[in-house]
């Protein structure tokens, strides 16, 4: 539901006293016009629409500090939520009745000032509001790049570091949060603090994967490596789940490739890489899908540059020969590194009414994936008949994650992610939510110890279960850095 003009006016007038107290210190940075309220109550999910009292447009860190201090010092603290790109799907960057901070305004008019590449130290100092695609452009322009990415790079640095930031490089380098060495953070008390593994570590570990609960990241120092210039990029089709996952696990154990992901194919369109030019393959894929409802493919990439261009084809062939995909069902391309990382470009959702995105993201322990496949991937996904959905499934090495950080993963050395990326017509998400709940119920009934990534959790009990042994430290850090529960209420952990 979009905010109506009447409801907006009503809320503004009722809340006039609070908003003026929030804005008193610097009224020009908080706006309550319809466009601002719409921005603050909209995200990529298009499911939750919590209307804030206003949206703050800070131009400096000091503006963020003063805003949070105003709330913290007030007898009636107001909620504050950083909004990076607003690509959450369940209102996580919203602050109903509070103030949403439009992080992008921190970088407005500052050009490249807020992405500083240090070639000697091999790191980038990046504003929390910056998009990864801009980090990609600035870094590769001087021959370097971050090592860990997300599949889609039009997301803010602060937004992905508040979750984990995962993609096909994470098996080797860990998630994006494992590749940060220092942060500037404004805490929920309005303190501006620099933190790292050795300096204010409690804040550093808290904020990484911290769902915005302990502070607003205004700068991140990100590890860089020499950038490759080109990639060999293959998609390999599998009909058998065990062979598919055995090959994925082989690939994440030997570091012979640079990127490994996997996908679930539930309809012929999703297999067009292999079938579009061959009627016999089209028929074979159709028959297999009819028989077992589902196929799988691995997406595999190996980087190269001028120094390795002469040997890359042979090396890539050797790599593929070790794998047991369906004979002849490999599709290989060559692309620039930037084309590969920015594969999907920015997503244009078209014109209103915009679709809804009731996504479900899970981490699944390796020991339970066969049961998970039988019940969910092969058992439930094909029944959806969902030709617009994308289903991603690939493994990680847990030793690349730092358990001191707030991010939660299963307690096994290898675990997988399932990203069930559904698209429905606006407000048509309820049946997909029921489907997602069936998946969660299945896992619960079978005792599969899955964890949600980008969690959509509502009750305190479920949050305690989600964090497990980390709950105590999460509560402790909340009391240390945001004792008045001001920050990111849209996550619904403490609010
Ligand atoms: C098309 C698409 C593709 C995606 N692909 C991937 C993927 O491949 N891998 C992956 O890991 N994730 C992926 N995601 C999920 C994405 O990482 C999260 O939704 C992330 O939060 C989006 O960043 P954002 O800037 O839009 O964050 P927002 O939605 O703006 O914010 C998310 C949360 O972080 C808080 N926050 C935002 N900025 C800051 C900050 N500077 N400091 C502290 N807290 C902050 C917000 O208050 C909120 O609670 C994808 C999402 C979309 C829509």
XYZ file of C-alpha atoms and ligand atoms in Angstrom:
548
model
C 0.000 0.000 0.000
C 1.437 3.373 -0.971
C 1.072 6.233 1.536
C -1.937 8.375 0.634
C -1.603 12.155 0.766
C -4.173 12.263 3.563
C -2.337 9.732 5.732
C 0.908 11.567 5.134
C -0.624 14.899 6.143
C -2.181 13.311 9.204
C 1.058 11.763 10.313
C 2.980 14.977 9.700
C 0.572 17.036 11.751
C 0.348 14.539 14.639
C 4.087 14.167 14.668
C 4.938 17.810 14.218
C 6.380 18.161 17.703
C 8.655 15.150 17.411
C 9.855 15.950 13.930
C 10.648 19.529 14.825
C 12.638 18.350 17.820
C 14.531 15.980 15.497
C 15.060 18.717 12.986
C 15.678 21.503 15.458
C 19.404 21.171 15.319
C 19.498 21.393 11.521
C 15.996 21.537 10.041
C 17.177 21.772 6.450
C 18.426 18.172 6.361
C 15.114 16.518 7.295
C 12.306 16.598 4.755
C 8.742 15.345 5.015
C 7.513 16.098 1.501
C 5.635 13.349 -0.322
C 8.648 12.315 -2.413
C 10.805 11.898 0.702
C 8.149 9.905 2.574
C 7.678 7.717 -0.461
C 11.441 7.112 -0.675
C 11.605 6.271 3.024
C 8.734 3.802 2.807
C 9.800 1.968 -0.349
C 12.248 -0.840 -0.973
C 12.997 -3.427 -3.638
C 10.686 -5.964 -1.991
C 7.640 -3.710 -2.434
C 5.871 -5.553 0.385
C 6.412 -3.452 3.524
C 5.651 0.296 3.434
C 6.334 1.835 6.853
C 6.010 5.589 6.610
C 8.679 7.618 8.421
C 8.134 11.067 9.863
C 10.877 12.374 7.669
C 13.935 11.570 5.623
C 17.313 13.053 6.554
C 19.679 14.077 3.777
C 23.058 14.484 5.517
C 26.017 15.937 3.658
C 28.618 15.050 6.275
C 29.245 12.431 8.953
C 28.719 15.209 11.459
C 25.121 15.558 10.261
C 24.603 11.846 11.014
C 26.222 12.216 14.434
C 24.001 15.191 15.318
C 20.840 13.457 14.125
C 21.449 10.380 16.249
C 22.541 12.492 19.220
C 19.295 14.456 18.962
C 17.359 11.210 19.203
C 19.546 9.715 21.929
C 19.341 12.852 24.073
C 15.590 13.186 23.678
C 13.134 11.957 26.316
C 11.292 10.284 23.452
C 13.993 8.897 21.177
C 12.922 8.534 17.538
C 14.000 5.622 15.357
C 16.746 6.148 12.788
C 17.391 3.813 9.844
C 20.203 4.144 7.323
C 18.942 3.587 3.793
C 21.686 2.602 1.369
C 20.152 1.601 -1.943
C 16.905 0.409 -0.326
C 17.351 -3.027 -1.888
C 16.083 -4.857 1.158
C 12.929 -6.840 0.503
C 11.120 -6.659 3.877
C 11.344 -3.040 5.040
C 14.678 -3.543 6.821
C 15.838 -0.008 5.905
C 12.589 1.641 7.027
C 11.797 3.542 10.229
C 8.025 3.816 10.622
C 7.346 6.966 12.644
C 11.057 7.821 12.749
C 13.723 9.191 10.454
C 15.213 7.386 7.456
C 18.727 8.536 6.586
C 19.233 8.737 2.840
C 22.878 7.646 2.813
C 23.344 8.558 -0.856
C 23.266 12.231 0.066
C 26.604 11.797 1.905
C 28.271 11.299 -1.455
C 26.272 13.853 -3.476
C 28.402 16.354 -5.352
C 31.612 14.865 -3.990
C 32.695 13.051 -7.148
C 35.357 10.449 -6.461
C 36.308 11.967 -3.116
C 34.600 9.170 -1.167
C 36.304 6.294 -2.971
C 40.020 6.548 -2.299
C 42.278 3.792 -3.609
C 45.574 3.236 -1.796
C 47.846 1.173 -4.028
C 50.609 0.964 -1.463
C 48.360 -0.376 1.295
C 46.194 -2.274 -1.238
C 42.945 -1.050 0.226
C 40.096 1.282 -0.710
C 38.584 3.769 1.726
C 34.973 3.920 0.669
C 31.980 5.888 1.946
C 29.289 3.591 3.408
C 26.824 5.070 0.916
C 28.895 4.194 -2.164
C 27.664 1.543 -4.582
C 29.903 -1.451 -5.247
C 29.679 -0.774 -8.983
C 31.457 2.543 -8.426
C 34.115 0.856 -6.300
C 34.541 -1.598 -9.193
C 35.017 1.233 -11.698
C 37.438 3.263 -9.592
C 39.539 0.290 -8.525
C 39.838 -1.420 -11.915
C 40.767 1.915 -13.505
C 44.060 1.616 -11.614
C 44.434 -2.165 -11.983
C 43.076 -3.376 -8.630
C 39.754 -4.734 -7.307
C 38.032 -5.976 -4.152
C 38.211 -9.764 -3.905
C 34.676 -10.588 -2.738
C 31.507 -9.390 -4.447
C 27.742 -9.702 -4.629
C 26.076 -11.015 -7.808
C 24.515 -7.601 -8.292
C 26.722 -4.577 -7.643
C 24.201 -1.714 -7.484
C 24.025 -2.147 -3.704
C 25.588 0.110 -1.087
C 28.749 -0.834 0.759
C 27.098 -0.158 4.142
C 24.023 -2.212 3.155
C 25.862 -5.374 2.115
C 28.341 -5.156 5.026
C 25.343 -5.057 7.369
C 24.390 -8.506 6.039
C 27.506 -10.341 4.751
C 27.827 -9.792 0.996
C 28.020 -13.156 -0.752
C 28.804 -14.354 -4.245
C 30.828 -17.013 -6.035
C 34.181 -15.718 -4.726
C 33.236 -16.227 -1.069
C 34.429 -19.863 -0.979
C 37.980 -18.582 -1.429
C 37.964 -15.122 0.160
C 35.007 -15.283 2.515
C 32.049 -12.913 2.286
C 32.582 -9.161 1.864
C 32.565 -8.720 5.662
C 35.701 -10.904 5.864
C 37.517 -8.437 3.619
C 37.132 -5.239 5.622
C 39.990 -3.981 7.775
C 38.613 -0.796 9.304
C 35.343 1.081 9.664
C 34.098 4.522 10.692
C 30.814 4.098 12.508
C 28.288 6.438 14.136
C 26.832 4.452 17.032
C 23.287 4.599 18.365
C 24.555 7.020 21.020
C 25.761 9.399 18.321
C 29.453 8.640 18.908
C 31.733 8.684 15.869
C 34.168 5.763 16.247
C 36.875 4.220 14.119
C 37.126 0.477 14.636
C 39.068 -2.554 13.432
C 40.018 -6.029 14.653
C 42.259 -4.408 17.274
C 40.695 -0.971 17.832
C 37.188 -0.967 19.322
C 36.830 -4.595 18.159
C 33.458 -5.090 19.837
C 31.966 -2.456 17.535
C 33.855 -3.719 14.462
C 32.696 -7.313 14.865
C 29.226 -6.183 15.889
C 28.606 -3.981 12.868
C 29.802 -6.524 10.266
C 26.722 -8.594 9.518
C 25.051 -6.556 12.256
C 21.822 -5.726 10.396
C 22.309 -2.024 11.133
C 21.779 -2.578 14.879
C 24.921 -1.055 16.371
C 25.863 1.878 14.205
C 25.817 3.533 10.815
C 28.871 2.743 8.692
C 30.166 5.941 7.103
C 33.485 4.539 5.822
C 34.824 1.056 5.152
C 38.419 0.140 4.366
C 38.209 -2.719 1.898
C 40.963 -5.170 0.944
C 42.136 -4.994 -2.684
C 44.078 -7.341 -4.906
C 45.541 -6.995 -8.382
C 42.588 -7.063 -10.797
C 42.391 -9.645 -13.550
C 41.472 -8.189 -16.928
C 39.452 -11.066 -18.387
C 37.567 -14.222 -17.379
C 36.723 -17.638 -18.817
C 33.172 -18.291 -17.825
C 31.368 -21.647 -18.096
C 27.902 -22.989 -17.331
C 27.729 -26.757 -16.864
C 24.477 -28.700 -16.759
C 23.774 -31.613 -14.374
C 20.852 -33.989 -14.086
C 21.998 -35.560 -10.843
C 22.066 -33.595 -7.575
C 24.817 -35.600 -5.924
C 27.148 -35.189 -8.915
C 26.330 -31.463 -9.044
C 27.163 -30.860 -5.388
C 30.169 -33.196 -5.434
C 31.633 -31.115 -8.268
C 30.821 -27.847 -6.505
C 32.548 -29.091 -3.359
C 35.531 -30.266 -5.389
C 35.782 -26.775 -6.920
C 35.606 -24.951 -3.588
C 38.255 -27.196 -2.102
C 41.052 -26.798 -4.659
C 41.059 -23.052 -5.481
C 41.674 -23.811 -9.178
C 38.837 -21.453 -10.156
C 37.945 -17.974 -8.908
C 34.164 -18.144 -8.763
C 31.718 -21.008 -8.181
C 27.934 -20.759 -8.033
C 25.072 -23.108 -8.845
C 21.494 -22.752 -10.068
C 18.323 -24.822 -10.061
C 16.584 -25.225 -13.424
C 12.841 -25.852 -13.219
C 11.803 -24.936 -16.754
C 13.162 -25.157 -20.290
C 13.760 -21.400 -20.586
C 16.354 -21.562 -17.850
C 18.291 -24.111 -19.914
C 18.435 -22.019 -23.091
C 22.239 -21.684 -22.834
C 22.445 -25.318 -23.903
C 19.242 -25.903 -25.859
C 18.709 -22.824 -28.044
C 20.845 -24.049 -30.928
C 20.101 -27.777 -30.741
C 16.633 -29.373 -31.123
C 17.906 -32.733 -29.855
C 19.247 -31.154 -26.658
C 16.020 -29.228 -26.242
C 14.123 -32.511 -26.412
C 16.509 -34.210 -23.974
C 16.222 -31.348 -21.445
C 12.414 -31.306 -21.790
C 12.281 -35.073 -21.173
C 14.533 -34.823 -18.123
C 12.522 -31.954 -16.678
C 9.336 -33.929 -17.209
C 10.827 -36.947 -15.490
C 12.529 -35.346 -12.477
C 11.155 -31.780 -12.404
C 14.537 -30.227 -11.905
C 18.054 -29.885 -13.332
C 21.093 -28.102 -11.938
C 23.950 -26.086 -13.315
C 27.280 -24.856 -12.081
C 28.537 -21.430 -13.049
C 32.311 -21.401 -12.978
C 34.835 -18.656 -13.694
C 38.593 -18.492 -13.966
C 40.327 -15.117 -14.140
C 43.235 -14.321 -16.426
C 45.301 -11.427 -17.722
C 48.002 -10.776 -20.319
C 50.520 -12.860 -18.413
C 48.300 -15.952 -18.407
C 46.434 -15.442 -21.718
C 48.589 -17.993 -23.530
C 47.767 -20.825 -21.110
C 44.238 -20.033 -19.915
C 42.420 -22.175 -22.514
C 44.406 -25.236 -21.604
C 44.072 -24.601 -17.871
C 40.326 -24.092 -18.193
C 39.970 -27.303 -20.242
C 41.856 -29.235 -17.584
C 39.543 -27.796 -14.958
C 36.400 -28.789 -16.900
C 37.746 -32.302 -17.546
C 37.703 -32.976 -13.799
C 33.937 -32.348 -13.696
C 31.102 -34.769 -14.398
C 28.474 -32.525 -16.032
C 26.162 -33.915 -18.735
C 28.343 -34.649 -21.716
C 28.271 -31.819 -24.270
C 26.281 -29.554 -21.952
C 28.923 -26.930 -21.320
C 28.570 -23.340 -22.524
C 31.755 -21.314 -22.274
C 32.282 -17.609 -22.891
C 35.067 -15.107 -22.530
C 34.404 -11.673 -21.010
C 36.176 -8.735 -19.456
C 36.411 -8.819 -15.660
C 34.181 -5.732 -15.386
C 31.533 -7.253 -17.698
C 31.514 -10.362 -15.522
C 31.224 -8.569 -12.152
C 28.617 -6.149 -13.524
C 26.853 -8.925 -15.446
C 23.274 -7.963 -14.666
C 23.708 -4.175 -14.903
C 21.304 -2.055 -12.891
C 17.864 -3.636 -12.675
C 15.027 -1.599 -14.074
C 11.750 -2.709 -12.530
C 9.722 -0.933 -15.217
C 6.845 1.404 -14.577
C 4.287 1.159 -11.748
C 2.618 -0.972 -10.577
C 6.017 -2.362 -9.612
C 6.370 -6.061 -8.853
C 6.875 -7.467 -5.355
C 9.880 -9.625 -4.419
C 9.052 -12.065 -1.602
C 12.538 -13.580 -1.477
C 13.739 -16.331 0.811
C 17.471 -16.772 1.447
C 18.780 -19.689 3.469
C 22.058 -21.234 4.578
C 21.880 -25.045 4.723
C 24.441 -27.346 6.406
C 26.134 -29.721 3.970
C 25.110 -32.803 5.933
C 21.438 -32.123 5.151
C 21.507 -31.085 1.483
C 20.375 -34.459 0.125
C 17.262 -34.307 2.288
C 16.864 -30.614 1.437
C 17.074 -31.404 -2.264
C 14.490 -34.190 -2.047
C 12.079 -32.084 -0.010
C 12.601 -28.581 -1.406
C 14.659 -28.273 -4.608
C 13.300 -31.323 -6.407
C 10.223 -31.725 -4.204
C 8.725 -28.232 -4.035
C 10.326 -25.835 -6.534
C 9.070 -27.557 -9.699
C 5.488 -27.445 -8.395
C 5.659 -23.671 -8.273
C 5.594 -23.440 -12.046
C 7.478 -20.176 -11.610
C 9.174 -19.140 -14.842
C 10.263 -15.721 -13.545
C 11.915 -16.999 -10.357
C 15.669 -17.499 -10.037
C 16.958 -20.214 -7.682
C 20.614 -20.089 -6.694
C 22.359 -22.871 -4.764
C 26.085 -22.993 -3.998
C 28.522 -23.801 -1.172
C 30.881 -21.909 1.167
C 33.808 -22.806 3.377
C 32.966 -21.773 6.914
C 36.619 -21.202 7.803
C 36.487 -18.071 5.603
C 33.855 -16.551 7.912
C 34.819 -14.883 11.190
C 32.604 -16.135 13.981
C 33.208 -13.001 16.046
C 31.088 -11.058 13.549
C 27.313 -10.821 13.969
C 26.514 -12.695 10.714
C 25.018 -16.124 11.429
C 25.857 -19.291 9.481
C 25.291 -23.028 10.142
C 27.684 -24.861 12.377
C 29.350 -27.018 9.708
C 32.551 -26.600 7.728
C 30.731 -26.570 4.376
C 27.291 -25.041 4.008
C 25.162 -23.996 1.040
C 22.992 -21.012 0.252
C 19.596 -21.216 -1.404
C 18.389 -17.910 -2.816
C 14.751 -18.300 -3.879
C 14.284 -15.059 -5.798
C 10.591 -14.810 -6.572
C 8.893 -12.007 -8.492
C 5.130 -11.536 -8.214
C 2.706 -8.864 -9.370
C 2.396 -6.017 -6.858
C 0.729 -7.282 -3.677
C 0.578 -10.800 -5.127
C 3.284 -11.984 -2.755
C 1.079 -13.794 -0.203
C 0.984 -17.138 -1.984
C 4.770 -16.988 -2.349
C 5.077 -16.229 1.364
C 3.015 -19.344 2.031
C 5.391 -21.272 -0.192
C 8.417 -19.860 1.653
C 6.800 -20.798 4.963
C 6.293 -24.343 3.682
C 10.032 -24.545 3.018
C 10.802 -23.292 6.533
C 8.248 -25.695 8.017
C 9.757 -28.591 6.069
C 13.211 -27.757 7.445
C 11.820 -27.480 10.962
C 9.898 -30.737 10.791
C 12.973 -32.617 9.514
C 15.284 -30.972 12.031
C 17.451 -29.373 9.297
C 19.468 -26.654 11.021
C 19.099 -23.961 8.365
C 19.697 -20.257 9.006
C 18.068 -17.372 7.177
C 20.305 -14.949 5.284
C 18.831 -11.408 4.931
C 16.476 -12.661 7.660
C 12.761 -12.018 7.624
C 11.975 -12.803 11.261
C 9.299 -11.245 13.426
C 9.269 -12.628 16.956
C 11.917 -12.283 19.639
C 11.888 -16.027 20.220
C 12.693 -16.658 16.543
C 15.479 -14.044 16.635
C 16.949 -15.789 19.687
C 16.825 -19.105 17.803
C 18.365 -17.445 14.751
C 21.346 -16.039 16.661
C 21.648 -19.147 18.838
C 24.784 -18.872 20.975
C 25.388 -15.365 19.568
C 22.188 -13.935 21.061
C 23.891 -12.995 24.328
C 26.628 -11.024 22.555
C 24.090 -9.350 20.259
C 22.134 -8.147 23.300
C 25.345 -7.043 25.001
C 26.514 -5.068 21.955
C 23.078 -3.513 21.570
C 23.242 -2.291 25.170
C 26.759 -0.928 24.559
C 26.193 0.875 21.263
C 22.452 1.502 20.903
C 20.919 1.261 24.378
C 17.784 3.176 23.375
C 17.018 0.855 20.415
C 17.154 3.705 17.935
C 18.794 2.038 14.939
C 17.294 0.040 12.036
C 13.931 -0.865 13.622
C 12.825 -2.357 10.286
C 14.806 -5.506 11.133
C 12.286 -6.067 13.971
C 14.854 -7.472 16.405
C 14.538 -5.095 19.341
C 11.489 -3.042 18.260
C 18.713 -7.446 -7.133
C 19.399 -7.808 -5.838
C 20.491 -8.642 -5.862
C 21.144 -8.994 -4.672
N 22.221 -9.825 -4.740
C 22.886 -10.133 -3.611
C 24.030 -10.966 -3.651
O 24.439 -11.445 -4.686
N 24.669 -11.225 -2.487
C 24.262 -10.689 -1.300
O 24.913 -10.921 -0.288
N 23.161 -9.925 -1.228
C 22.471 -9.642 -2.356
N 21.346 -8.863 -2.278
C 20.872 -8.448 -0.958
C 21.563 -7.178 -0.514
O 22.909 -7.419 -0.164
C 20.885 -6.591 0.726
O 19.531 -6.381 0.480
C 21.545 -5.281 1.093
O 21.017 -4.839 2.304
C 21.265 -4.273 0.035
O 22.030 -3.124 0.214
P 21.277 -1.729 0.289
O 22.326 -0.709 0.144
O 20.165 -1.659 -0.670
O 20.752 -1.831 1.781
P 19.424 -1.216 2.402
O 18.265 -2.021 1.963
O 19.377 0.225 2.155
O 19.712 -1.505 3.950
C 19.788 -2.824 4.457
C 19.975 -2.787 5.972
O 21.244 -2.247 6.277
C 21.121 -1.037 7.006
N 22.095 -0.122 6.443
C 22.126 0.430 5.209
N 23.209 1.197 5.077
C 23.885 1.122 6.233
C 25.090 1.693 6.714
N 25.827 2.522 5.973
N 25.477 1.400 7.984
C 24.762 0.570 8.762
N 23.598 0.011 8.364
C 23.181 0.281 7.103
C 19.681 -0.585 6.806
O 19.199 0.198 7.864
C 18.967 -1.910 6.691
O 18.709 -2.449 7.954
C 20.668 -8.507 -3.441
C 19.547 -7.678 -3.408
C 18.918 -7.326 -4.591
C 17.692 -6.474 -4.542
